[in-house]
Amino acid sequence: MQSKEEKLCCSSDQEMDKISWLPDPIRSHIVSFLPMKDAIRSKILSRRWRYVCSSLSNLKFDQIEFEKSNSEIRDFRDFVDETLLSHDGSDIQRFSLKINLDDAYIYARRVSAWISFALQHNVQILILGSVESSALLEKLPCSLFTCNTLRVFSLVGIPGPKWPTITKFPVLRSLRIGFITSFDDENVIAKLFSSCTFPVLEELTVDHCIFESLDTLSISISSLKFLYLRYYTARSSFDDT
């Protein structure tokens, strides 16, 4: 006769077996709610789970999670590389990357490759965050700034970004720029916040940003519905045209 513990174990195994035979898109959706480390670990459950892990459409890489588990920065880099290498080539809906580095020269090249990977797989939501990494944005691929699949873009914690002279996000609906301490090209900024760059943008958040070269911050985006300004600084004022 089975003990209570054995019955619970059997019940748990049966439930896991039921989940294992769900359609791949459903299992992929379930796994997408897990931290990336746990999501990747799920591939050891069975061969069917291995295929699910290689087709994740929601990729979230957070260095802080690795620091909490006493992992090295190098381990974090390798983890991202290995995860992307094992991807089956399907589209990526959301790609989130949050890092904390002081020396970004070598690291930035890998970041550029990771972002390029997301862009090549038709990413729709891109979340980028960094702390004290001024080299990071300079190394981002130019294709990011003309991406025709990106609908949501968040760029937070880049000390001195240099936007390309050619910038256009044809389908971007939501943009957040946060904790950026220096925009040093007035012409680029003037073009940045315009309908030419964002023809369908509906929501714009400018959070803790400093525009050193501007007397007036001018935003001229005809499609804009929601504008959030928090602790921005220009030399003079703000003009919403």
Tab-separated table of C-alpha atoms in Angstrom:
chain	number	residue	atom	x	y	z
A	1	MET	CA	0.000	0.000	0.000
A	2	GLN	CA	1.379	3.410	-1.003
A	3	SER	CA	2.264	5.936	1.655
A	4	LYS	CA	0.927	9.489	1.552
A	5	GLU	CA	4.335	10.770	0.419
A	6	GLU	CA	4.505	8.246	-2.427
A	7	LYS	CA	1.024	9.197	-3.598
A	8	LEU	CA	1.959	12.887	-3.621
A	9	CYS	CA	5.113	12.109	-5.576
A	10	CYS	CA	3.177	10.060	-8.134
A	11	SER	CA	0.576	12.799	-8.423
A	12	SER	CA	3.287	15.403	-9.010
A	13	ASP	CA	4.932	13.237	-11.677
A	14	GLN	CA	1.608	12.729	-13.405
A	15	GLU	CA	0.915	16.470	-13.439
A	16	MET	CA	4.385	17.123	-14.885
A	17	ASP	CA	3.733	14.451	-17.513
A	18	LYS	CA	0.490	16.224	-18.481
A	19	ILE	CA	2.361	19.509	-18.853
A	20	SER	CA	5.042	17.818	-20.940
A	21	TRP	CA	2.465	16.811	-23.530
A	22	LEU	CA	0.947	20.240	-23.918
A	23	PRO	CA	1.559	21.935	-27.291
A	24	ASP	CA	4.983	23.566	-27.568
A	25	PRO	CA	3.641	27.158	-27.744
A	26	ILE	CA	1.759	26.679	-24.458
A	27	ARG	CA	4.752	25.161	-22.687
A	28	SER	CA	6.957	27.903	-24.060
A	29	HIS	CA	4.522	30.466	-22.634
A	30	ILE	CA	4.651	28.751	-19.222
A	31	VAL	CA	8.453	28.683	-19.207
A	32	SER	CA	8.606	32.371	-20.194
A	33	PHE	CA	7.437	33.325	-16.679
A	34	LEU	CA	10.502	31.690	-15.101
A	35	PRO	CA	13.870	33.384	-14.536
A	36	MET	CA	16.142	32.581	-17.474
A	37	LYS	CA	18.345	30.263	-15.428
A	38	ASP	CA	15.353	28.175	-14.377
A	39	ALA	CA	13.865	28.266	-17.859
A	40	ILE	CA	17.046	26.822	-19.339
A	41	ARG	CA	17.263	24.211	-16.603
A	42	SER	CA	13.835	22.898	-17.577
A	43	LYS	CA	15.376	21.299	-20.664
A	44	ILE	CA	16.736	18.481	-18.502
A	45	LEU	CA	13.158	17.308	-17.834
A	46	SER	CA	12.862	15.575	-21.188
A	47	ARG	CA	13.701	15.861	-24.867
A	48	ARG	CA	10.410	17.660	-25.497
A	49	TRP	CA	11.347	20.363	-22.974
A	50	ARG	CA	14.716	20.777	-24.666
A	51	TYR	CA	12.962	21.935	-27.833
A	52	VAL	CA	10.818	24.377	-25.861
A	53	CYS	CA	13.907	26.024	-24.354
A	54	SER	CA	15.399	26.517	-27.797
A	55	SER	CA	12.328	28.387	-29.034
A	56	LEU	CA	11.682	30.841	-26.197
A	57	SER	CA	10.221	34.108	-27.472
A	58	ASN	CA	10.748	35.992	-24.190
A	59	LEU	CA	14.452	36.292	-23.343
A	60	LYS	CA	15.394	38.090	-20.135
A	61	PHE	CA	19.028	38.423	-19.049
A	62	ASP	CA	19.675	40.210	-15.764
A	63	GLN	CA	23.204	40.342	-14.382
A	64	ILE	CA	21.910	41.184	-10.898
A	65	GLU	CA	20.274	37.760	-10.718
A	66	PHE	CA	23.678	36.244	-11.338
A	67	GLU	CA	25.354	38.442	-8.737
A	68	LYS	CA	22.826	37.306	-6.158
A	69	SER	CA	23.854	33.720	-6.838
A	70	ASN	CA	27.557	34.661	-6.566
A	71	SER	CA	28.200	34.027	-10.241
A	72	GLU	CA	31.070	35.724	-12.064
A	73	ILE	CA	30.504	38.303	-14.794
A	74	ARG	CA	32.192	35.907	-17.203
A	75	ASP	CA	29.638	33.233	-16.330
A	76	PHE	CA	26.859	35.670	-17.154
A	77	ARG	CA	28.387	36.403	-20.553
A	78	ASP	CA	28.825	32.718	-21.316
A	79	PHE	CA	25.271	32.009	-20.215
A	80	VAL	CA	23.866	34.588	-22.632
A	81	ASP	CA	26.088	33.313	-25.454
A	82	GLU	CA	25.087	29.691	-24.893
A	83	THR	CA	21.387	30.530	-24.659
A	84	LEU	CA	21.415	32.425	-27.945
A	85	LEU	CA	23.510	29.770	-29.693
A	86	SER	CA	20.941	27.129	-28.752
A	87	HIS	CA	18.021	29.198	-30.066
A	88	ASP	CA	16.209	27.608	-32.990
A	89	GLY	CA	15.877	30.780	-35.057
A	90	SER	CA	12.226	31.531	-34.317
A	91	ASP	CA	11.040	35.105	-33.758
A	92	ILE	CA	11.757	36.841	-30.449
A	93	GLN	CA	8.906	38.864	-29.010
A	94	ARG	CA	10.744	40.379	-26.045
A	95	PHE	CA	14.469	40.765	-25.345
A	96	SER	CA	15.578	42.261	-22.032
A	97	LEU	CA	19.210	42.877	-21.084
A	98	LYS	CA	20.267	44.521	-17.818
A	99	ILE	CA	23.951	44.737	-16.958
A	100	ASN	CA	26.137	46.529	-14.440
A	101	LEU	CA	29.658	47.136	-15.649
A	102	ASP	CA	32.335	49.787	-15.229
A	103	ASP	CA	34.641	48.588	-18.022
A	104	ALA	CA	32.516	48.032	-21.114
A	105	TYR	CA	35.019	48.018	-23.995
A	106	ILE	CA	35.334	44.251	-24.493
A	107	TYR	CA	31.884	43.589	-23.084
A	108	ALA	CA	30.238	46.044	-25.462
A	109	ARG	CA	31.177	43.971	-28.495
A	110	ARG	CA	29.266	41.041	-27.082
A	111	VAL	CA	26.329	43.283	-26.225
A	112	SER	CA	26.282	44.431	-29.837
A	113	ALA	CA	26.187	40.818	-31.010
A	114	TRP	CA	23.346	39.998	-28.598
A	115	ILE	CA	21.284	42.970	-29.738
A	116	SER	CA	21.969	42.109	-33.380
A	117	PHE	CA	20.699	38.597	-32.683
A	118	ALA	CA	17.436	39.984	-31.310
A	119	LEU	CA	17.051	42.342	-34.272
A	120	GLN	CA	17.666	39.527	-36.745
A	121	HIS	CA	14.847	37.599	-35.083
A	122	ASN	CA	12.272	40.378	-35.453
A	123	VAL	CA	12.238	41.508	-31.829
A	124	GLN	CA	9.209	43.633	-30.910
A	125	ILE	CA	10.069	44.683	-27.345
A	126	LEU	CA	13.640	45.657	-26.458
A	127	ILE	CA	14.668	46.583	-22.906
A	128	LEU	CA	18.277	47.736	-22.365
A	129	GLY	CA	19.710	48.818	-19.038
A	130	SER	CA	23.248	49.571	-17.903
A	131	VAL	CA	25.093	51.421	-15.158
A	132	GLU	CA	28.297	53.439	-15.698
A	133	SER	CA	28.985	51.968	-19.106
A	134	SER	CA	29.580	54.886	-21.472
A	135	ALA	CA	31.074	52.680	-24.180
A	136	LEU	CA	27.953	50.587	-24.445
A	137	LEU	CA	25.749	52.636	-26.743
A	138	GLU	CA	28.619	53.457	-29.099
A	139	LYS	CA	28.954	49.749	-29.767
A	140	LEU	CA	25.292	49.047	-30.406
A	141	PRO	CA	24.494	48.069	-34.006
A	142	CYS	CA	23.282	50.807	-36.332
A	143	SER	CA	20.463	48.503	-37.448
A	144	LEU	CA	18.871	49.048	-34.028
A	145	PHE	CA	18.110	52.662	-34.920
A	146	THR	CA	16.243	51.767	-38.112
A	147	CYS	CA	14.524	48.618	-36.865
A	148	ASN	CA	11.180	47.992	-38.598
A	149	THR	CA	9.795	45.454	-36.090
A	150	LEU	CA	10.438	47.246	-32.795
A	151	ARG	CA	7.254	48.416	-31.057
A	152	VAL	CA	8.530	49.072	-27.518
A	153	PHE	CA	12.031	50.346	-26.693
A	154	SER	CA	13.478	51.185	-23.268
A	155	LEU	CA	17.003	52.572	-22.868
A	156	VAL	CA	18.042	53.252	-19.281
A	157	GLY	CA	21.310	54.148	-17.583
A	158	ILE	CA	23.562	55.064	-20.505
A	159	PRO	CA	25.790	58.013	-19.464
A	160	GLY	CA	26.537	59.541	-22.877
A	161	PRO	CA	24.729	57.987	-25.837
A	162	LYS	CA	25.626	58.968	-29.388
A	163	TRP	CA	22.669	58.489	-31.683
A	164	PRO	CA	23.393	57.833	-35.386
A	165	THR	CA	22.607	60.636	-37.811
A	166	ILE	CA	20.145	58.311	-39.568
A	167	THR	CA	17.519	57.212	-37.070
A	168	LYS	CA	13.988	56.032	-37.780
A	169	PHE	CA	11.677	53.674	-35.919
A	170	PRO	CA	8.765	53.140	-38.346
A	171	VAL	CA	6.515	51.062	-36.040
A	172	LEU	CA	7.684	52.087	-32.558
A	173	ARG	CA	4.740	52.874	-30.263
A	174	SER	CA	6.429	53.324	-26.872
A	175	LEU	CA	9.838	54.779	-25.975
A	176	ARG	CA	11.461	55.266	-22.590
A	177	ILE	CA	14.786	57.069	-22.169
A	178	GLY	CA	15.952	57.130	-18.580
A	179	PHE	CA	18.913	58.178	-16.446
A	180	ILE	CA	20.957	59.472	-19.355
A	181	THR	CA	23.351	62.131	-18.170
A	182	SER	CA	24.481	63.717	-21.410
A	183	PHE	CA	23.177	64.452	-24.893
A	184	ASP	CA	25.907	66.486	-26.577
A	185	ASP	CA	24.697	66.911	-30.181
A	186	GLU	CA	21.945	69.513	-30.509
A	187	ASN	CA	21.124	68.650	-34.141
A	188	VAL	CA	20.704	64.968	-33.361
A	189	ILE	CA	18.443	65.728	-30.396
A	190	ALA	CA	16.283	68.079	-32.466
A	191	LYS	CA	15.787	65.349	-35.057
A	192	LEU	CA	15.364	62.638	-32.440
A	193	PHE	CA	12.152	63.973	-30.909
A	194	SER	CA	10.280	64.435	-34.185
A	195	SER	CA	7.718	62.687	-36.355
A	196	CYS	CA	10.449	61.982	-38.902
A	197	THR	CA	12.112	59.640	-36.425
A	198	PHE	CA	8.958	58.332	-34.754
A	199	PRO	CA	6.047	58.484	-37.232
A	200	VAL	CA	3.661	56.402	-35.068
A	201	LEU	CA	5.013	56.921	-31.537
A	202	GLU	CA	2.204	57.179	-28.982
A	203	GLU	CA	3.980	57.113	-25.611
A	204	LEU	CA	7.235	58.856	-24.673
A	205	THR	CA	8.927	58.856	-21.275
A	206	VAL	CA	11.968	61.030	-20.565
A	207	ASP	CA	13.169	60.227	-17.060
A	208	HIS	CA	16.169	61.805	-15.285
A	209	CYS	CA	17.925	62.985	-18.474
A	210	ILE	CA	20.281	65.916	-19.030
A	211	PHE	CA	20.381	67.760	-22.378
A	212	GLU	CA	23.489	69.909	-21.998
A	213	SER	CA	23.524	71.427	-25.486
A	214	LEU	CA	19.888	72.572	-25.555
A	215	ASP	CA	18.300	75.831	-24.492
A	216	THR	CA	14.850	74.345	-25.066
A	217	LEU	CA	13.773	70.731	-25.288
A	218	SER	CA	11.420	70.554	-28.274
A	219	ILE	CA	9.218	67.536	-28.950
A	220	SER	CA	7.341	67.510	-32.247
A	221	ILE	CA	5.666	64.125	-32.687
A	222	SER	CA	2.186	64.394	-34.158
A	223	SER	CA	1.112	60.866	-33.178
A	224	LEU	CA	2.050	61.303	-29.499
A	225	LYS	CA	-0.733	60.588	-26.990
A	226	PHE	CA	1.136	60.297	-23.687
A	227	LEU	CA	4.194	62.274	-22.616
A	228	TYR	CA	5.931	61.759	-19.274
A	229	LEU	CA	8.745	64.105	-18.233
A	230	ARG	CA	10.467	63.484	-14.922
A	231	TYR	CA	13.491	65.407	-13.717
A	232	TYR	CA	14.841	66.316	-17.134
A	233	THR	CA	17.241	69.241	-17.527
A	234	ALA	CA	17.745	71.624	-20.436
A	235	ARG	CA	19.319	75.058	-20.199
A	236	SER	CA	16.027	76.873	-20.514
A	237	SER	CA	12.632	75.301	-20.995
A	238	PHE	CA	10.425	72.759	-22.714
A	239	ASP	CA	8.436	73.173	-25.908
A	240	ASP	CA	5.798	70.646	-26.966
A	241	THR	CA	4.882	71.427	-30.550
